[in-house]
Amino acid sequence: MKATVTAHRDFTISDIDDRLYSAFLEHLGRAIYTGIHEPGHPTADKNGMRGDVAQLVRDLKIPYVRYPGGNFVSAYNWEDGVGPVADRPTRLDLAWHTSDSNAVGVHEFAAWCETVGTQMMLAINLGSRGLDEARNFVEYVNGPTGSYWGDLRKKNGHADPFDVKLWCLGNEMDGPWQVGHKTADEYGRLASETAKALRAFDKSLELIVCGSSNSDMPTYPEWERTVLEHTYESVDYISLHMYFANRSNHTANYLALNHKLDNYIGAVASTIDFVQAKKRSKKKVTISFDEWNVWYHSNAADREVLDGHGGWPHAPRLLEDAYNFEDVLQVGCILNTFIRRSDVVRIACIAQLVNVIAPIMTEPNGPAWKQTTYYPYYFASIFGRGTALQLGVTCPGYDADVADNVPYLDISAVHDKTTNTIAFFAVNRHATDALELSIDLKGFGKARVIDHQVMTHSNLKVVNSLSEQNAVVPKAGSGVTVDGDTLTGKLPAYSYQMIRVQLS
Ligand code: AHR
């Protein structure tokens, strides 16, 4: 089967915002405790943070990590996580039916972010709390000493403001499961007034208002319109979330789901345009897709804790999806979609980062390892920075539940002018046939292939586990060459590839 692609130097989508490769860590399950934080672990640093995990995170060069939730944030008191650790209260977490010692709070998280070379993106509780706590938290984190909250931060060991720019105004406030769930009008008003107060403190903050929790919500996309009508002039981004699942074990339908993602982004982009036009505004709100991932493998195992039958455990195993090879293809397609919509999606966060629906897993007092999905995320984060190219793609397709004529080839390309390279990220969705790929490189001059990584496996369901950590890893590919202006190569059935080309 043939797939032909045209890439032209001047046909671009957008300069990609590096924050597209951000991540998310929530006080949930073992994401924090025995995930990033495990004081007794042989690799722990002086703050009790695991060194092995920090290294795997550092390698990903993640620009921002969203924290501390998620559903958790909607009943979280940030004050519980500051001050001497011994004095911090253990609280019941209503979102996940667990308890939290608060041994990690904003100071510990900030230190960890510095260690791993990332920045904080903080979420504010607009569920059980409101404007006053929001402004107190922001003043505590960013305010000057010589004022109440700045002085308290100094007393707690950090005189300098943390200088956090990105703030989420609540989490999934459209969701009936959320503590403090609101209607679009109730939330829109609260978010607007909260944004006004935060901007009175610091105009340069970047604020993210909650959009829909997913595109199946009954309130979508009316929610976006209403919330944006309340907040358009005072926020910068609208947050979207989407999780992917292969519940009926139908790979072709599963791998077409990024078409649903694409429609979701398109509809919200149009809603932004609608509200912008209605407001006669010159401002452009964009999208922060701050939760995305595959999430379904662990659903059945989680019921016991989530239904409250296990009491209030501290850091239980929750949402510990073991990702298989099929999920590599899915994550590759999702990241391709974000690259192709990088004109409107400026921030995206893989949810989550460690143990909880995560590319990195840990064993308490044991090793940390890479899940299968670590790799497509790694390749996109490291080589997907620059300008997204508008590709012309011709390839046969198939009809799926969410869309017709889904091309077997899913591809994106990023031109990095600083290194004068192009990275292609390609997924072959065909179960049995290789794709004969031909890419016409127009206007780039001479080109040669400098890296070609392939992920493929005879078993779609194989996972990386504690006992078998490298069952699915990328391998150096072969046979991709450039002759004149044409790159050619063969993409095996069900495969993910990253191909880098040096221009001269
Ligand atoms: O990432 C897991 C959960 O998914 C988050 O807490 C919530 O925001 C979403 O529903």
mmCIF file of C-alpha atoms in Angstrom, residues 210-443:
data_model
loop_
_atom_site.group_PDB
_atom_site.id
_atom_site.type_symbol
_atom_site.label_atom_id
_atom_site.label_comp_id
_atom_site.label_asym_id
_atom_site.label_seq_id
_atom_site.Cartn_x
_atom_site.Cartn_y
_atom_site.Cartn_z
ATOM 1 C CA CYS A 210 -12.131 25.139 32.590
ATOM 2 C CA GLY A 211 -13.664 23.893 29.366
ATOM 3 C CA SER A 212 -15.363 20.514 29.088
ATOM 4 C CA SER A 213 -14.024 17.395 30.813
ATOM 5 C CA ASN A 214 -14.546 15.549 27.541
ATOM 6 C CA SER A 215 -16.531 15.921 24.349
ATOM 7 C CA ASP A 216 -19.196 13.429 25.507
ATOM 8 C CA MET A 217 -20.322 15.714 28.322
ATOM 9 C CA PRO A 218 -23.994 16.677 27.845
ATOM 10 C CA THR A 219 -23.056 20.332 28.424
ATOM 11 C CA TYR A 220 -20.369 20.359 25.682
ATOM 12 C CA PRO A 221 -19.925 22.643 23.706
ATOM 13 C CA GLU A 222 -22.486 25.021 25.186
ATOM 14 C CA TRP A 223 -20.323 25.026 28.337
ATOM 15 C CA GLU A 224 -17.412 26.560 26.426
ATOM 16 C CA ARG A 225 -19.582 29.305 24.937
ATOM 17 C CA THR A 226 -21.133 30.281 28.265
ATOM 18 C CA VAL A 227 -17.893 30.165 30.251
ATOM 19 C CA LEU A 228 -16.009 32.139 27.617
ATOM 20 C CA GLU A 229 -18.746 34.753 27.445
ATOM 21 C CA HIS A 230 -18.164 35.354 31.163
ATOM 22 C CA THR A 231 -14.377 35.241 31.050
ATOM 23 C CA TYR A 232 -13.120 35.990 27.535
ATOM 24 C CA GLU A 233 -11.275 39.208 28.320
ATOM 25 C CA SER A 234 -9.741 37.995 31.577
ATOM 26 C CA VAL A 235 -8.309 34.562 30.708
ATOM 27 C CA ASP A 236 -5.717 33.278 28.232
ATOM 28 C CA TYR A 237 -6.565 29.615 27.704
ATOM 29 C CA ILE A 238 -9.503 27.269 27.911
ATOM 30 C CA SER A 239 -8.698 23.836 29.306
ATOM 31 C CA LEU A 240 -9.819 20.596 27.608
ATOM 32 C CA HIS A 241 -9.367 16.988 28.710
ATOM 33 C CA MET A 242 -9.734 13.687 26.877
ATOM 34 C CA TYR A 243 -8.915 10.089 27.746
ATOM 35 C CA PHE A 244 -8.754 7.240 25.229
ATOM 36 C CA ALA A 245 -9.913 3.640 25.712
ATOM 37 C CA ASN A 246 -10.137 0.422 23.738
ATOM 38 C CA ARG A 247 -12.969 -1.132 25.749
ATOM 39 C CA SER A 248 -14.356 -3.288 22.951
ATOM 40 C CA ASN A 249 -10.927 -4.517 21.911
ATOM 41 C CA HIS A 250 -11.319 -3.167 18.382
ATOM 42 C CA THR A 251 -7.937 -1.819 17.348
ATOM 43 C CA ALA A 252 -9.071 -0.082 14.149
ATOM 44 C CA ASN A 253 -11.746 1.910 16.009
ATOM 45 C CA TYR A 254 -9.358 2.607 18.870
ATOM 46 C CA LEU A 255 -6.663 3.989 16.590
ATOM 47 C CA ALA A 256 -9.172 6.285 14.838
ATOM 48 C CA LEU A 257 -10.023 8.113 18.078
ATOM 49 C CA ASN A 258 -7.687 10.994 17.384
ATOM 50 C CA HIS A 259 -10.259 12.057 14.757
ATOM 51 C CA LYS A 260 -12.643 12.641 17.627
ATOM 52 C CA LEU A 261 -9.892 14.614 19.356
ATOM 53 C CA ASP A 262 -9.372 16.669 16.220
ATOM 54 C CA ASN A 263 -13.107 17.465 15.979
ATOM 55 C CA TYR A 264 -13.165 18.417 19.661
ATOM 56 C CA ILE A 265 -10.272 20.857 19.198
ATOM 57 C CA GLY A 266 -11.895 22.223 16.028
ATOM 58 C CA ALA A 267 -15.268 22.787 17.698
ATOM 59 C CA VAL A 268 -13.729 24.570 20.679
ATOM 60 C CA ALA A 269 -11.527 26.674 18.384
ATOM 61 C CA SER A 270 -14.699 27.714 16.536
ATOM 62 C CA THR A 271 -16.424 28.509 19.826
ATOM 63 C CA ILE A 272 -13.480 30.704 20.779
ATOM 64 C CA ASP A 273 -13.830 32.486 17.418
ATOM 65 C CA PHE A 274 -17.567 32.896 17.970
ATOM 66 C CA VAL A 275 -17.153 34.485 21.399
ATOM 67 C CA GLN A 276 -14.252 36.618 20.180
ATOM 68 C CA ALA A 277 -16.463 37.940 17.360
ATOM 69 C CA LYS A 278 -19.370 38.530 19.711
ATOM 70 C CA LYS A 279 -17.126 40.463 22.093
ATOM 71 C CA ARG A 280 -15.565 42.438 19.215
ATOM 72 C CA SER A 281 -12.291 41.510 20.857
ATOM 73 C CA LYS A 282 -8.825 41.516 19.359
ATOM 74 C CA LYS A 283 -7.680 39.038 21.981
ATOM 75 C CA LYS A 284 -7.185 35.369 21.009
ATOM 76 C CA VAL A 285 -7.834 32.776 23.697
ATOM 77 C CA THR A 286 -6.208 29.435 22.887
ATOM 78 C CA ILE A 287 -6.442 25.871 24.235
ATOM 79 C CA SER A 288 -4.607 24.261 27.127
ATOM 80 C CA PHE A 289 -5.200 20.532 26.620
ATOM 81 C CA ASP A 290 -4.023 19.873 30.130
ATOM 82 C CA GLU A 291 -5.116 16.243 30.553
ATOM 83 C CA TRP A 292 -4.781 13.627 27.843
ATOM 84 C CA ASN A 293 -3.803 9.976 27.785
ATOM 85 C CA VAL A 294 -4.984 6.392 27.487
ATOM 86 C CA TRP A 295 -6.997 5.429 30.565
ATOM 87 C CA TYR A 296 -9.015 2.229 30.930
ATOM 88 C CA HIS A 297 -6.733 -0.715 31.734
ATOM 89 C CA SER A 298 -6.979 -0.170 35.500
ATOM 90 C CA ASN A 299 -10.690 0.730 35.737
ATOM 91 C CA ALA A 300 -11.911 -2.590 37.159
ATOM 92 C CA ALA A 301 -9.038 -2.920 39.654
ATOM 93 C CA ASP A 302 -9.715 0.590 40.998
ATOM 94 C CA ARG A 303 -13.348 0.051 41.952
ATOM 95 C CA GLU A 304 -12.639 -1.318 45.445
ATOM 96 C CA VAL A 305 -10.814 1.832 46.592
ATOM 97 C CA LEU A 306 -12.963 4.299 44.648
ATOM 98 C CA ASP A 307 -16.174 2.788 46.029
ATOM 99 C CA GLY A 308 -14.780 3.291 49.528
ATOM 100 C CA HIS A 309 -14.495 -0.405 50.428
ATOM 101 C CA GLY A 310 -10.832 -0.058 51.337
ATOM 102 C CA GLY A 311 -11.302 2.681 53.956
ATOM 103 C CA TRP A 312 -9.031 5.698 53.446
ATOM 104 C CA PRO A 313 -5.677 4.231 52.333
ATOM 105 C CA HIS A 314 -2.602 6.415 51.908
ATOM 106 C CA ALA A 315 -1.065 6.198 48.418
ATOM 107 C CA PRO A 316 -2.777 2.996 47.238
ATOM 108 C CA ARG A 317 -2.239 1.588 43.758
ATOM 109 C CA LEU A 318 -4.799 3.537 41.749
ATOM 110 C CA LEU A 319 -5.111 4.203 38.013
ATOM 111 C CA GLU A 320 -1.983 2.119 37.406
ATOM 112 C CA ASP A 321 -2.635 1.360 33.755
ATOM 113 C CA ALA A 322 -0.043 -0.989 32.271
ATOM 114 C CA TYR A 323 0.369 0.310 28.738
ATOM 115 C CA ASN A 324 0.766 -2.073 25.847
ATOM 116 C CA PHE A 325 2.237 -1.741 22.374
ATOM 117 C CA GLU A 326 -1.145 -0.750 20.897
ATOM 118 C CA ASP A 327 -1.094 2.281 23.215
ATOM 119 C CA VAL A 328 2.216 3.381 21.670
ATOM 120 C CA LEU A 329 0.352 3.774 18.375
ATOM 121 C CA GLN A 330 -2.458 5.646 20.098
ATOM 122 C CA VAL A 331 -0.125 8.055 21.914
ATOM 123 C CA GLY A 332 1.752 8.626 18.634
ATOM 124 C CA CYS A 333 -1.533 9.571 16.912
ATOM 125 C CA ILE A 334 -2.592 11.860 19.786
ATOM 126 C CA LEU A 335 0.727 13.730 19.731
ATOM 127 C CA ASN A 336 0.504 14.040 15.939
ATOM 128 C CA THR A 337 -2.911 15.660 16.381
ATOM 129 C CA PHE A 338 -1.533 18.207 18.843
ATOM 130 C CA ILE A 339 1.308 19.048 16.464
ATOM 131 C CA ARG A 340 -1.154 19.459 13.583
ATOM 132 C CA ARG A 341 -3.386 21.714 15.766
ATOM 133 C CA SER A 342 -0.507 23.605 17.360
ATOM 134 C CA ASP A 343 -1.894 26.871 16.025
ATOM 135 C CA VAL A 344 -4.675 26.662 18.632
ATOM 136 C CA VAL A 345 -3.411 24.103 21.182
ATOM 137 C CA ARG A 346 -0.574 25.953 22.901
ATOM 138 C CA ILE A 347 -0.272 23.842 26.053
ATOM 139 C CA ALA A 348 -0.871 20.109 26.505
ATOM 140 C CA CYS A 349 -0.183 17.884 29.514
ATOM 141 C CA ILE A 350 0.159 14.136 29.400
ATOM 142 C CA ALA A 351 -1.890 12.849 32.336
ATOM 143 C CA GLN A 352 -0.173 11.809 34.299
ATOM 144 C CA LEU A 353 3.572 11.446 34.739
ATOM 145 C CA VAL A 354 4.409 8.824 37.378
ATOM 146 C CA ASN A 355 2.478 5.634 38.344
ATOM 147 C CA VAL A 356 -0.988 7.088 37.765
ATOM 148 C CA ILE A 357 -1.876 6.576 34.053
ATOM 149 C CA ALA A 358 1.746 7.414 33.444
ATOM 150 C CA PRO A 359 4.724 6.799 31.174
ATOM 151 C CA ILE A 360 6.924 6.129 34.241
ATOM 152 C CA MET A 361 6.287 3.384 36.817
ATOM 153 C CA THR A 362 7.928 2.697 40.153
ATOM 154 C CA GLU A 363 8.094 -0.073 42.679
ATOM 155 C CA PRO A 364 8.353 1.062 46.325
ATOM 156 C CA ASN A 365 11.927 0.467 47.447
ATOM 157 C CA GLY A 366 12.549 -0.948 43.969
ATOM 158 C CA PRO A 367 13.236 0.204 40.421
ATOM 159 C CA ALA A 368 11.601 2.767 38.160
ATOM 160 C CA TRP A 369 10.980 1.905 34.514
ATOM 161 C CA LYS A 370 9.613 3.267 31.256
ATOM 162 C CA GLN A 371 6.184 2.187 30.090
ATOM 163 C CA THR A 372 5.734 1.562 26.356
ATOM 164 C CA THR A 373 4.175 5.018 25.934
ATOM 165 C CA TYR A 374 7.217 6.786 27.371
ATOM 166 C CA TYR A 375 8.875 6.529 23.963
ATOM 167 C CA PRO A 376 6.472 8.363 21.608
ATOM 168 C CA TYR A 377 6.163 11.087 24.253
ATOM 169 C CA TYR A 378 9.951 11.253 24.532
ATOM 170 C CA PHE A 379 10.484 11.512 20.749
ATOM 171 C CA ALA A 380 7.855 14.242 20.371
ATOM 172 C CA SER A 381 9.157 16.242 23.330
ATOM 173 C CA ILE A 382 12.799 16.064 22.262
ATOM 174 C CA PHE A 383 12.458 16.335 18.475
ATOM 175 C CA GLY A 384 9.020 17.912 18.049
ATOM 176 C CA ARG A 385 10.039 21.496 18.764
ATOM 177 C CA GLY A 386 10.032 24.079 16.003
ATOM 178 C CA THR A 387 7.500 24.791 13.265
ATOM 179 C CA ALA A 388 4.712 22.361 12.418
ATOM 180 C CA LEU A 389 4.526 21.734 8.674
ATOM 181 C CA GLN A 390 1.276 21.532 6.739
ATOM 182 C CA LEU A 391 1.566 18.180 5.013
ATOM 183 C CA GLY A 392 -0.382 17.020 1.983
ATOM 184 C CA VAL A 393 -1.157 13.326 2.540
ATOM 185 C CA THR A 394 -2.600 10.817 0.080
ATOM 186 C CA CYS A 395 -3.217 7.372 1.527
ATOM 187 C CA PRO A 396 -6.030 4.797 1.497
ATOM 188 C CA GLY A 397 -8.260 4.767 4.553
ATOM 189 C CA TYR A 398 -10.890 2.774 6.420
ATOM 190 C CA ASP A 399 -14.264 3.497 7.981
ATOM 191 C CA ALA A 400 -14.299 3.578 11.781
ATOM 192 C CA ASP A 401 -16.910 4.312 14.469
ATOM 193 C CA VAL A 402 -15.852 7.943 14.827
ATOM 194 C CA ALA A 403 -14.974 8.815 11.224
ATOM 195 C CA ASP A 404 -14.973 7.518 7.676
ATOM 196 C CA ASN A 405 -11.933 7.159 5.467
ATOM 197 C CA VAL A 406 -9.401 7.320 8.306
ATOM 198 C CA PRO A 407 -6.036 7.218 6.511
ATOM 199 C CA TYR A 408 -3.822 4.287 7.429
ATOM 200 C CA LEU A 409 -0.963 6.743 7.716
ATOM 201 C CA ASP A 410 -1.077 9.244 10.579
ATOM 202 C CA ILE A 411 1.811 11.676 10.252
ATOM 203 C CA SER A 412 3.098 15.037 11.477
ATOM 204 C CA ALA A 413 6.291 16.937 10.742
ATOM 205 C CA VAL A 414 8.275 19.562 12.629
ATOM 206 C CA HIS A 415 10.909 21.790 11.051
ATOM 207 C CA ASP A 416 13.511 22.903 13.576
ATOM 208 C CA LYS A 417 15.291 25.899 12.082
ATOM 209 C CA THR A 418 17.900 26.008 14.831
ATOM 210 C CA THR A 419 19.274 22.562 13.990
ATOM 211 C CA ASN A 420 18.081 22.710 10.375
ATOM 212 C CA THR A 421 16.326 19.375 10.699
ATOM 213 C CA ILE A 422 12.865 17.979 10.075
ATOM 214 C CA ALA A 423 11.365 15.311 12.312
ATOM 215 C CA PHE A 424 8.565 13.128 10.943
ATOM 216 C CA PHE A 425 6.372 11.200 13.384
ATOM 217 C CA ALA A 426 4.435 8.478 11.586
ATOM 218 C CA VAL A 427 2.008 5.740 12.606
ATOM 219 C CA ASN A 428 0.942 2.948 10.270
ATOM 220 C CA ARG A 429 -2.550 1.928 11.397
ATOM 221 C CA HIS A 430 -2.757 -1.027 9.035
ATOM 222 C CA ALA A 431 -2.941 -4.417 10.754
ATOM 223 C CA THR A 432 -1.188 -6.422 8.053
ATOM 224 C CA ASP A 433 0.239 -4.206 5.311
ATOM 225 C CA ALA A 434 3.399 -2.167 5.273
ATOM 226 C CA LEU A 435 3.090 1.366 3.882
ATOM 227 C CA GLU A 436 5.395 2.356 1.028
ATOM 228 C CA LEU A 437 6.038 5.924 2.160
ATOM 229 C CA SER A 438 7.191 8.605 -0.217
ATOM 230 C CA ILE A 439 7.712 12.188 1.006
ATOM 231 C CA ASP A 440 8.295 14.967 -1.487
ATOM 232 C CA LEU A 441 10.521 17.538 0.267
ATOM 233 C CA LYS A 442 9.968 20.882 -1.426
ATOM 234 C CA GLY A 443 12.117 23.948 -0.911
#
